[in-house]
Amino acid sequence: MKSVVYLALFSLLLFVSCQSNEQSTSSQKQETQDLIQNPFYNADSAYVFVANQVAFGPRVPNTDAHKKCGDYMVATLQRFGAEVTEQRVQLKAYNNTILDARNIIGSFNPEQKTRIFLCAHWDSRPYSDNDTDSANYHTPVQGANDGASGVGVLLELARLMQQVPPTIGVDIILFDAEDYGRPSFDKSADIGDSFCLGSQYWSRNPHKEGYKPKYGILLDMVGGKNPTFLQEYFSMLYAPDVVKMVWKKAHQLGYQDYFISQPGNPVIDDHYYINKIANIPCIDIIHYSNQTGFVDTWHTIYDTMENIDKTTLGVVGRVVTAVVYSEK
């Protein structure tokens, strides 16, 4: 009699196991099908958006290039159907310079309560203080990768969202005054919180009262050659589920050589203040190596279009597109 019970129990467990495997396989097939049906992300178009920003010159606050590029981004987001909000604010830099800063927010499906946000910084660093030649320290950075690449990826996504509206609400937030922090050659002041001034302001004063999206994704230096995107420390500390979800999408798309499932060192970036001050889970997709640090063009005169890779822009763009269109 016991053998009959055991046999029946084994048969039941086998049935449940098979059913579970079938459900898991079905779910995986559905996820794969959803990825295939995502709108086509055009890396060439993203590259043009990057080049258009760089063509204005370094987007250092208080300069003509900065003003013209800001106007260009507002017009581009409006052209793609976004409801645009601007935060124009004067922010004090580490050296007491008053910066005429401008956070730019483009909202898609503004009536939707369920929202996520995607962000990047759009300003350029006024110093090439990581350059190998100290004579270049006071030369503004072109910011093709550090600044324009993230914005370019998001502007192409904005174009897609006009053509194929997502189910949820999506806010594209372009932060200003991220890179006006204390330069390494100036020892007269503490670095402190001198970077990421625009996101610090927004975190304390969001563009809409009571703004509570599900999560955010920051793109920083996402246009370089042969990048590795590690699971950055603060991203995993504050938003581990978002990191795992995004990296899973990347791996499903075949980009596991870019999106490495390894812990990354802590990086103080816009997402840090969004998590800490606004208490909104936000992750950072950033080109960084635990061994060598930032890419070698970082904060140098060589952060130019010659070092921008269309393939990388396409990889990151397709991953973020998959995330947006998987949200219901």
mmCIF file of C-alpha atoms in Angstrom:
data_model
loop_
_atom_site.group_PDB
_atom_site.id
_atom_site.type_symbol
_atom_site.label_atom_id
_atom_site.label_comp_id
_atom_site.label_asym_id
_atom_site.label_seq_id
_atom_site.Cartn_x
_atom_site.Cartn_y
_atom_site.Cartn_z
ATOM 1 C CA MET A 1 0.000 0.000 0.000
ATOM 2 C CA LYS A 2 2.871 2.385 0.839
ATOM 3 C CA SER A 3 4.379 1.782 -2.586
ATOM 4 C CA VAL A 4 1.115 2.870 -4.205
ATOM 5 C CA VAL A 5 1.050 6.076 -2.154
ATOM 6 C CA TYR A 6 4.670 6.834 -3.015
ATOM 7 C CA LEU A 7 3.990 6.138 -6.670
ATOM 8 C CA ALA A 8 0.948 8.410 -6.642
ATOM 9 C CA LEU A 9 2.908 11.107 -4.837
ATOM 10 C CA PHE A 10 5.779 10.792 -7.307
ATOM 11 C CA SER A 11 3.347 11.037 -10.225
ATOM 12 C CA LEU A 12 1.761 14.149 -8.701
ATOM 13 C CA LEU A 13 5.142 15.806 -8.134
ATOM 14 C CA LEU A 14 6.207 14.926 -11.668
ATOM 15 C CA PHE A 15 2.979 16.448 -13.031
ATOM 16 C CA VAL A 16 3.427 19.625 -10.985
ATOM 17 C CA SER A 17 7.080 19.844 -12.029
ATOM 18 C CA CYS A 18 6.246 19.392 -15.709
ATOM 19 C CA GLN A 19 3.427 21.920 -15.444
ATOM 20 C CA SER A 20 5.772 24.385 -13.730
ATOM 21 C CA ASN A 21 8.408 23.863 -16.425
ATOM 22 C CA GLU A 22 5.801 24.364 -19.136
ATOM 23 C CA GLN A 23 4.626 27.602 -17.499
ATOM 24 C CA SER A 24 8.217 28.798 -17.134
ATOM 25 C CA THR A 25 8.973 27.958 -20.772
ATOM 26 C CA SER A 26 5.774 29.676 -21.870
ATOM 27 C CA SER A 27 6.686 32.777 -19.864
ATOM 28 C CA GLN A 28 10.171 32.835 -21.375
ATOM 29 C CA LYS A 29 8.736 32.460 -24.872
ATOM 30 C CA GLN A 30 6.352 35.359 -24.229
ATOM 31 C CA GLU A 31 9.223 37.554 -22.985
ATOM 32 C CA THR A 32 11.255 36.676 -26.078
ATOM 33 C CA GLN A 33 8.284 37.426 -28.332
ATOM 34 C CA ASP A 34 7.799 40.787 -26.606
ATOM 35 C CA LEU A 35 11.458 41.644 -27.214
ATOM 36 C CA ILE A 36 11.104 40.802 -30.903
ATOM 37 C CA GLN A 37 8.035 43.037 -31.198
ATOM 38 C CA ASN A 38 9.704 46.100 -29.651
ATOM 39 C CA PRO A 39 9.972 49.136 -31.944
ATOM 40 C CA PHE A 40 13.214 49.265 -33.926
ATOM 41 C CA TYR A 41 15.848 51.338 -32.154
ATOM 42 C CA ASN A 42 18.020 53.168 -34.690
ATOM 43 C CA ALA A 43 21.625 53.564 -33.513
ATOM 44 C CA ASP A 44 22.444 55.801 -36.495
ATOM 45 C CA SER A 45 19.738 58.212 -35.392
ATOM 46 C CA ALA A 46 21.037 58.200 -31.807
ATOM 47 C CA TYR A 47 24.518 58.965 -33.141
ATOM 48 C CA VAL A 48 23.177 61.999 -35.011
ATOM 49 C CA PHE A 49 21.537 63.267 -31.822
ATOM 50 C CA VAL A 50 24.900 62.963 -30.053
ATOM 51 C CA ALA A 51 26.712 64.764 -32.881
ATOM 52 C CA ASN A 52 24.134 67.558 -32.942
ATOM 53 C CA GLN A 53 24.838 68.348 -29.297
ATOM 54 C CA VAL A 54 28.608 68.267 -29.694
ATOM 55 C CA ALA A 55 28.348 70.584 -32.710
ATOM 56 C CA PHE A 56 27.252 73.410 -30.405
ATOM 57 C CA GLY A 57 30.579 73.178 -28.587
ATOM 58 C CA PRO A 58 31.105 72.433 -24.881
ATOM 59 C CA ARG A 59 27.770 72.857 -23.082
ATOM 60 C CA VAL A 60 29.208 74.616 -20.053
ATOM 61 C CA PRO A 61 26.606 76.565 -18.050
ATOM 62 C CA ASN A 62 26.585 80.336 -18.666
ATOM 63 C CA THR A 63 27.855 79.949 -22.251
ATOM 64 C CA ASP A 64 26.148 80.541 -25.585
ATOM 65 C CA ALA A 65 26.692 76.895 -26.597
ATOM 66 C CA HIS A 66 24.880 75.791 -23.452
ATOM 67 C CA LYS A 67 21.882 78.027 -24.171
ATOM 68 C CA LYS A 68 21.608 76.981 -27.823
ATOM 69 C CA CYS A 69 21.887 73.276 -27.038
ATOM 70 C CA GLY A 70 19.239 73.584 -24.323
ATOM 71 C CA ASP A 71 16.903 75.251 -26.817
ATOM 72 C CA TYR A 72 17.627 72.449 -29.308
ATOM 73 C CA MET A 73 16.718 69.728 -26.824
ATOM 74 C CA VAL A 74 13.498 71.452 -25.790
ATOM 75 C CA ALA A 75 12.483 71.845 -29.442
ATOM 76 C CA THR A 76 13.398 68.226 -30.222
ATOM 77 C CA LEU A 77 11.368 66.805 -27.345
ATOM 78 C CA GLN A 78 8.401 68.985 -28.298
ATOM 79 C CA ARG A 79 8.711 67.867 -31.911
ATOM 80 C CA PHE A 80 8.419 64.272 -30.720
ATOM 81 C CA GLY A 81 5.217 65.040 -28.828
ATOM 82 C CA ALA A 82 6.523 65.414 -25.285
ATOM 83 C CA GLU A 83 5.007 67.768 -22.767
ATOM 84 C CA VAL A 84 8.088 69.792 -21.819
ATOM 85 C CA THR A 85 8.749 71.317 -18.419
ATOM 86 C CA GLU A 86 11.833 73.374 -17.636
ATOM 87 C CA GLN A 87 13.389 74.073 -14.282
ATOM 88 C CA ARG A 88 15.409 77.262 -14.684
ATOM 89 C CA VAL A 89 17.350 77.891 -11.527
ATOM 90 C CA GLN A 90 20.520 79.576 -10.348
ATOM 91 C CA LEU A 91 22.865 77.170 -8.604
ATOM 92 C CA LYS A 92 26.072 77.969 -6.745
ATOM 93 C CA ALA A 93 29.165 76.084 -7.900
ATOM 94 C CA TYR A 94 32.057 74.959 -5.674
ATOM 95 C CA ASN A 95 33.882 78.266 -6.386
ATOM 96 C CA ASN A 96 30.779 80.405 -5.730
ATOM 97 C CA THR A 97 30.135 80.934 -9.444
ATOM 98 C CA ILE A 98 26.385 81.322 -10.014
ATOM 99 C CA LEU A 99 25.269 78.937 -12.749
ATOM 100 C CA ASP A 100 22.182 79.603 -14.845
ATOM 101 C CA ALA A 101 21.066 75.978 -14.842
ATOM 102 C CA ARG A 102 18.256 74.351 -16.751
ATOM 103 C CA ASN A 103 16.766 70.926 -16.049
ATOM 104 C CA ILE A 104 14.652 69.795 -19.011
ATOM 105 C CA ILE A 105 11.829 67.264 -18.593
ATOM 106 C CA GLY A 106 9.941 65.687 -21.496
ATOM 107 C CA SER A 107 6.819 63.763 -20.447
ATOM 108 C CA PHE A 108 5.146 61.132 -22.602
ATOM 109 C CA ASN A 109 1.610 60.026 -21.723
ATOM 110 C CA PRO A 110 1.481 62.744 -19.046
ATOM 111 C CA GLU A 111 -2.002 61.655 -17.978
ATOM 112 C CA GLN A 112 -0.803 58.181 -16.946
ATOM 113 C CA LYS A 113 -0.295 57.701 -13.211
ATOM 114 C CA THR A 114 2.004 54.694 -13.599
ATOM 115 C CA ARG A 115 5.338 56.191 -14.636
ATOM 116 C CA ILE A 116 9.059 55.568 -14.949
ATOM 117 C CA PHE A 117 11.774 58.067 -15.768
ATOM 118 C CA LEU A 118 14.935 57.932 -17.853
ATOM 119 C CA CYS A 119 17.658 60.489 -17.285
ATOM 120 C CA ALA A 120 21.066 61.772 -18.323
ATOM 121 C CA HIS A 121 23.046 64.950 -17.798
ATOM 122 C CA TRP A 122 23.431 67.306 -20.752
ATOM 123 C CA ASP A 123 26.076 69.788 -19.609
ATOM 124 C CA SER A 124 29.820 69.583 -20.295
ATOM 125 C CA ARG A 125 32.690 69.841 -17.844
ATOM 126 C CA PRO A 126 34.544 73.180 -17.890
ATOM 127 C CA TYR A 127 37.849 71.453 -17.102
ATOM 128 C CA SER A 128 39.858 68.660 -18.741
ATOM 129 C CA ASP A 129 41.376 67.904 -15.363
ATOM 130 C CA ASN A 130 42.016 64.225 -16.078
ATOM 131 C CA ASP A 131 44.043 64.984 -19.204
ATOM 132 C CA THR A 132 47.607 63.666 -19.345
ATOM 133 C CA ASP A 133 48.804 67.171 -20.253
ATOM 134 C CA SER A 134 48.297 69.723 -17.487
ATOM 135 C CA ALA A 135 48.288 72.474 -20.132
ATOM 136 C CA ASN A 136 44.792 71.248 -21.055
ATOM 137 C CA TYR A 137 43.352 71.388 -17.539
ATOM 138 C CA HIS A 138 41.414 74.603 -18.189
ATOM 139 C CA THR A 139 40.091 73.475 -21.583
ATOM 140 C CA PRO A 140 36.359 72.639 -21.549
ATOM 141 C CA VAL A 141 35.442 69.040 -22.370
ATOM 142 C CA GLN A 142 33.513 68.334 -25.574
ATOM 143 C CA GLY A 143 31.464 65.776 -23.652
ATOM 144 C CA ALA A 144 30.582 63.484 -26.541
ATOM 145 C CA ASN A 145 30.474 60.456 -24.262
ATOM 146 C CA ASP A 146 30.241 62.137 -20.861
ATOM 147 C CA GLY A 147 26.921 63.900 -21.379
ATOM 148 C CA ALA A 148 25.841 63.823 -25.019
ATOM 149 C CA SER A 149 25.761 60.023 -25.384
ATOM 150 C CA GLY A 150 23.085 59.488 -22.742
ATOM 151 C CA VAL A 151 20.994 62.353 -24.096
ATOM 152 C CA GLY A 152 21.361 61.058 -27.655
ATOM 153 C CA VAL A 153 20.123 57.600 -26.646
ATOM 154 C CA LEU A 154 17.102 59.153 -24.936
ATOM 155 C CA LEU A 155 16.218 61.501 -27.811
ATOM 156 C CA GLU A 156 16.078 58.535 -30.180
ATOM 157 C CA LEU A 157 13.812 56.754 -27.707
ATOM 158 C CA ALA A 158 11.637 59.879 -27.631
ATOM 159 C CA ARG A 159 11.293 59.597 -31.400
ATOM 160 C CA LEU A 160 10.202 55.962 -31.007
ATOM 161 C CA MET A 161 7.674 56.793 -28.299
ATOM 162 C CA GLN A 162 6.002 59.290 -30.600
ATOM 163 C CA GLN A 163 5.622 56.575 -33.245
ATOM 164 C CA VAL A 164 4.660 53.789 -30.838
ATOM 165 C CA PRO A 165 3.314 55.212 -27.567
ATOM 166 C CA PRO A 166 4.190 53.073 -24.533
ATOM 167 C CA THR A 167 1.479 51.787 -22.215
ATOM 168 C CA ILE A 168 2.807 53.672 -19.204
ATOM 169 C CA GLY A 169 3.940 57.238 -18.653
ATOM 170 C CA VAL A 170 7.613 57.946 -19.340
ATOM 171 C CA ASP A 171 9.538 61.046 -18.315
ATOM 172 C CA ILE A 172 12.861 61.900 -19.932
ATOM 173 C CA ILE A 173 14.818 64.100 -17.530
ATOM 174 C CA LEU A 174 17.931 65.922 -18.732
ATOM 175 C CA PHE A 175 19.894 67.215 -15.759
ATOM 176 C CA ASP A 176 22.091 70.295 -15.905
ATOM 177 C CA ALA A 177 25.199 71.295 -13.923
ATOM 178 C CA GLU A 178 26.254 67.701 -13.270
ATOM 179 C CA ASP A 179 29.873 68.233 -14.271
ATOM 180 C CA TYR A 180 30.748 71.589 -12.687
ATOM 181 C CA GLY A 181 32.315 69.941 -9.644
ATOM 182 C CA ARG A 182 35.596 70.939 -8.075
ATOM 183 C CA PRO A 183 38.519 70.086 -10.399
ATOM 184 C CA SER A 184 41.247 67.748 -9.191
ATOM 185 C CA PHE A 185 43.912 70.454 -9.488
ATOM 186 C CA ASP A 186 42.076 72.802 -7.106
ATOM 187 C CA LYS A 187 42.829 71.839 -3.516
ATOM 188 C CA SER A 188 41.313 74.979 -2.010
ATOM 189 C CA ALA A 189 37.881 73.455 -1.527
ATOM 190 C CA ASP A 190 36.407 70.102 -0.638
ATOM 191 C CA ILE A 191 34.751 68.172 -3.470
ATOM 192 C CA GLY A 192 31.807 67.442 -1.177
ATOM 193 C CA ASP A 193 28.563 67.550 -3.146
ATOM 194 C CA SER A 194 29.943 69.896 -5.817
ATOM 195 C CA PHE A 195 28.913 67.594 -8.677
ATOM 196 C CA CYS A 196 25.358 66.759 -9.795
ATOM 197 C CA LEU A 197 23.902 70.138 -8.856
ATOM 198 C CA GLY A 198 20.937 69.868 -11.233
ATOM 199 C CA SER A 199 19.830 66.470 -9.963
ATOM 200 C CA GLN A 200 20.296 67.572 -6.359
ATOM 201 C CA TYR A 201 17.973 70.495 -7.018
ATOM 202 C CA TRP A 202 15.408 68.294 -8.805
ATOM 203 C CA SER A 203 15.543 65.686 -6.027
ATOM 204 C CA ARG A 204 14.498 68.364 -3.543
ATOM 205 C CA ASN A 205 12.129 70.097 -5.971
ATOM 206 C CA PRO A 206 10.660 67.580 -8.447
ATOM 207 C CA HIS A 207 8.984 69.023 -11.518
ATOM 208 C CA LYS A 208 5.613 67.804 -10.229
ATOM 209 C CA GLU A 209 4.498 67.860 -6.623
ATOM 210 C CA GLY A 210 4.235 64.373 -5.174
ATOM 211 C CA TYR A 211 6.089 62.844 -8.133
ATOM 212 C CA LYS A 212 6.496 59.126 -7.397
ATOM 213 C CA PRO A 213 7.486 57.035 -10.418
ATOM 214 C CA LYS A 214 8.142 53.306 -10.071
ATOM 215 C CA TYR A 215 11.847 53.752 -10.757
ATOM 216 C CA GLY A 216 14.399 55.589 -12.839
ATOM 217 C CA ILE A 217 17.341 54.693 -15.086
ATOM 218 C CA LEU A 218 20.343 57.002 -15.469
ATOM 219 C CA LEU A 219 22.528 56.779 -18.574
ATOM 220 C CA ASP A 220 26.075 58.097 -18.247
ATOM 221 C CA MET A 221 28.947 57.495 -20.656
ATOM 222 C CA VAL A 222 27.021 55.007 -22.792
ATOM 223 C CA GLY A 223 28.663 55.717 -26.153
ATOM 224 C CA GLY A 224 32.267 54.587 -25.767
ATOM 225 C CA LYS A 225 34.035 51.704 -27.462
ATOM 226 C CA ASN A 226 33.991 48.227 -25.923
ATOM 227 C CA PRO A 227 32.279 49.254 -22.685
ATOM 228 C CA THR A 228 31.475 47.164 -19.652
ATOM 229 C CA PHE A 229 28.447 48.066 -17.585
ATOM 230 C CA LEU A 230 28.813 46.617 -14.101
ATOM 231 C CA GLN A 231 26.087 46.525 -11.462
ATOM 232 C CA GLU A 232 27.123 49.740 -9.736
ATOM 233 C CA TYR A 233 27.177 49.686 -5.931
ATOM 234 C CA PHE A 234 24.582 52.364 -5.112
ATOM 235 C CA SER A 235 22.266 51.002 -7.812
ATOM 236 C CA MET A 236 22.329 47.613 -6.123
ATOM 237 C CA LEU A 237 22.003 49.172 -2.670
ATOM 238 C CA TYR A 238 18.905 51.231 -3.453
ATOM 239 C CA ALA A 239 17.286 49.469 -6.431
ATOM 240 C CA PRO A 240 18.531 45.863 -6.762
ATOM 241 C CA ASP A 241 15.333 44.607 -8.388
ATOM 242 C CA VAL A 242 15.580 47.260 -11.096
ATOM 243 C CA VAL A 243 19.217 46.356 -11.783
ATOM 244 C CA LYS A 244 18.377 42.666 -12.075
ATOM 245 C CA MET A 245 15.436 43.378 -14.372
ATOM 246 C CA VAL A 246 17.472 45.599 -16.704
ATOM 247 C CA TRP A 247 20.427 43.210 -16.844
ATOM 248 C CA LYS A 248 18.035 40.327 -17.542
ATOM 249 C CA LYS A 249 16.621 42.237 -20.516
ATOM 250 C CA ALA A 250 20.149 42.899 -21.741
ATOM 251 C CA HIS A 251 21.069 39.224 -21.521
ATOM 252 C CA GLN A 252 17.865 38.176 -23.293
ATOM 253 C CA LEU A 253 18.905 40.478 -26.117
ATOM 254 C CA GLY A 254 22.342 38.841 -26.235
ATOM 255 C CA TYR A 255 24.285 41.706 -24.647
ATOM 256 C CA GLN A 256 25.818 39.827 -21.725
ATOM 257 C CA ASP A 257 29.306 40.898 -22.855
ATOM 258 C CA TYR A 258 28.280 44.520 -22.256
ATOM 259 C CA PHE A 259 26.034 44.186 -19.210
ATOM 260 C CA ILE A 260 28.192 42.209 -16.820
ATOM 261 C CA SER A 261 26.504 40.586 -13.823
ATOM 262 C CA GLN A 262 29.257 41.602 -11.424
ATOM 263 C CA PRO A 263 29.278 44.122 -8.564
ATOM 264 C CA GLY A 264 30.651 47.528 -9.487
ATOM 265 C CA ASN A 265 32.364 50.068 -7.269
ATOM 266 C CA PRO A 266 30.323 52.985 -5.879
ATOM 267 C CA VAL A 267 29.970 55.975 -8.212
ATOM 268 C CA ILE A 268 28.645 59.335 -7.006
ATOM 269 C CA ASP A 269 26.383 60.267 -9.900
ATOM 270 C CA ASP A 270 22.933 61.787 -10.377
ATOM 271 C CA HIS A 271 21.245 58.547 -9.286
ATOM 272 C CA TYR A 272 22.930 58.727 -5.870
ATOM 273 C CA TYR A 273 21.126 61.953 -4.975
ATOM 274 C CA ILE A 274 17.843 60.788 -6.503
ATOM 275 C CA ASN A 275 17.926 57.728 -4.253
ATOM 276 C CA LYS A 276 19.199 59.534 -1.167
ATOM 277 C CA ILE A 277 17.195 62.774 -1.329
ATOM 278 C CA ALA A 278 14.080 61.997 -3.390
ATOM 279 C CA ASN A 279 13.858 58.398 -2.159
ATOM 280 C CA ILE A 280 13.057 57.203 -5.676
ATOM 281 C CA PRO A 281 14.798 53.968 -6.759
ATOM 282 C CA CYS A 282 17.171 54.810 -9.592
ATOM 283 C CA ILE A 283 20.024 52.859 -11.190
ATOM 284 C CA ASP A 284 23.072 53.968 -13.156
ATOM 285 C CA ILE A 285 24.121 52.393 -16.445
ATOM 286 C CA ILE A 286 27.678 53.700 -16.635
ATOM 287 C CA HIS A 287 30.905 52.657 -18.366
ATOM 288 C CA TYR A 288 33.235 51.876 -15.486
ATOM 289 C CA SER A 289 35.882 49.296 -14.600
ATOM 290 C CA ASN A 290 36.691 48.230 -11.050
ATOM 291 C CA GLN A 291 40.338 47.916 -12.104
ATOM 292 C CA THR A 292 40.906 51.021 -14.251
ATOM 293 C CA GLY A 293 38.015 53.318 -13.307
ATOM 294 C CA PHE A 294 36.345 55.508 -15.910
ATOM 295 C CA VAL A 295 37.095 55.291 -19.627
ATOM 296 C CA ASP A 296 40.403 56.974 -20.541
ATOM 297 C CA THR A 297 38.706 59.849 -22.415
ATOM 298 C CA TRP A 298 36.853 60.898 -19.247
ATOM 299 C CA HIS A 299 37.412 64.576 -18.390
ATOM 300 C CA THR A 300 39.993 64.980 -21.164
ATOM 301 C CA ILE A 301 40.169 66.839 -24.481
ATOM 302 C CA TYR A 302 39.651 63.475 -26.204
ATOM 303 C CA ASP A 303 36.005 63.039 -25.244
ATOM 304 C CA THR A 304 35.037 63.667 -28.870
ATOM 305 C CA MET A 305 32.862 62.158 -31.599
ATOM 306 C CA GLU A 306 35.828 60.111 -32.865
ATOM 307 C CA ASN A 307 35.495 58.011 -29.739
ATOM 308 C CA ILE A 308 31.753 57.418 -29.993
ATOM 309 C CA ASP A 309 30.655 53.946 -31.088
ATOM 310 C CA LYS A 310 27.285 53.521 -32.800
ATOM 311 C CA THR A 311 27.175 49.886 -31.723
ATOM 312 C CA THR A 312 27.307 50.847 -28.049
ATOM 313 C CA LEU A 313 24.583 53.461 -28.494
ATOM 314 C CA GLY A 314 22.427 50.802 -30.151
ATOM 315 C CA VAL A 315 23.024 48.221 -27.430
ATOM 316 C CA VAL A 316 22.060 50.581 -24.621
ATOM 317 C CA GLY A 317 19.171 52.026 -26.607
ATOM 318 C CA ARG A 318 17.685 48.610 -27.344
ATOM 319 C CA VAL A 319 17.959 47.539 -23.714
ATOM 320 C CA VAL A 320 16.182 50.665 -22.468
ATOM 321 C CA THR A 321 13.578 50.293 -25.223
ATOM 322 C CA ALA A 322 12.920 46.723 -24.060
ATOM 323 C CA VAL A 323 12.441 47.969 -20.509
ATOM 324 C CA VAL A 324 10.005 50.718 -21.514
ATOM 325 C CA TYR A 325 7.823 48.504 -23.679
ATOM 326 C CA SER A 326 7.740 45.644 -21.165
ATOM 327 C CA GLU A 327 6.035 47.890 -18.616
ATOM 328 C CA LYS A 328 2.256 47.563 -18.437
#
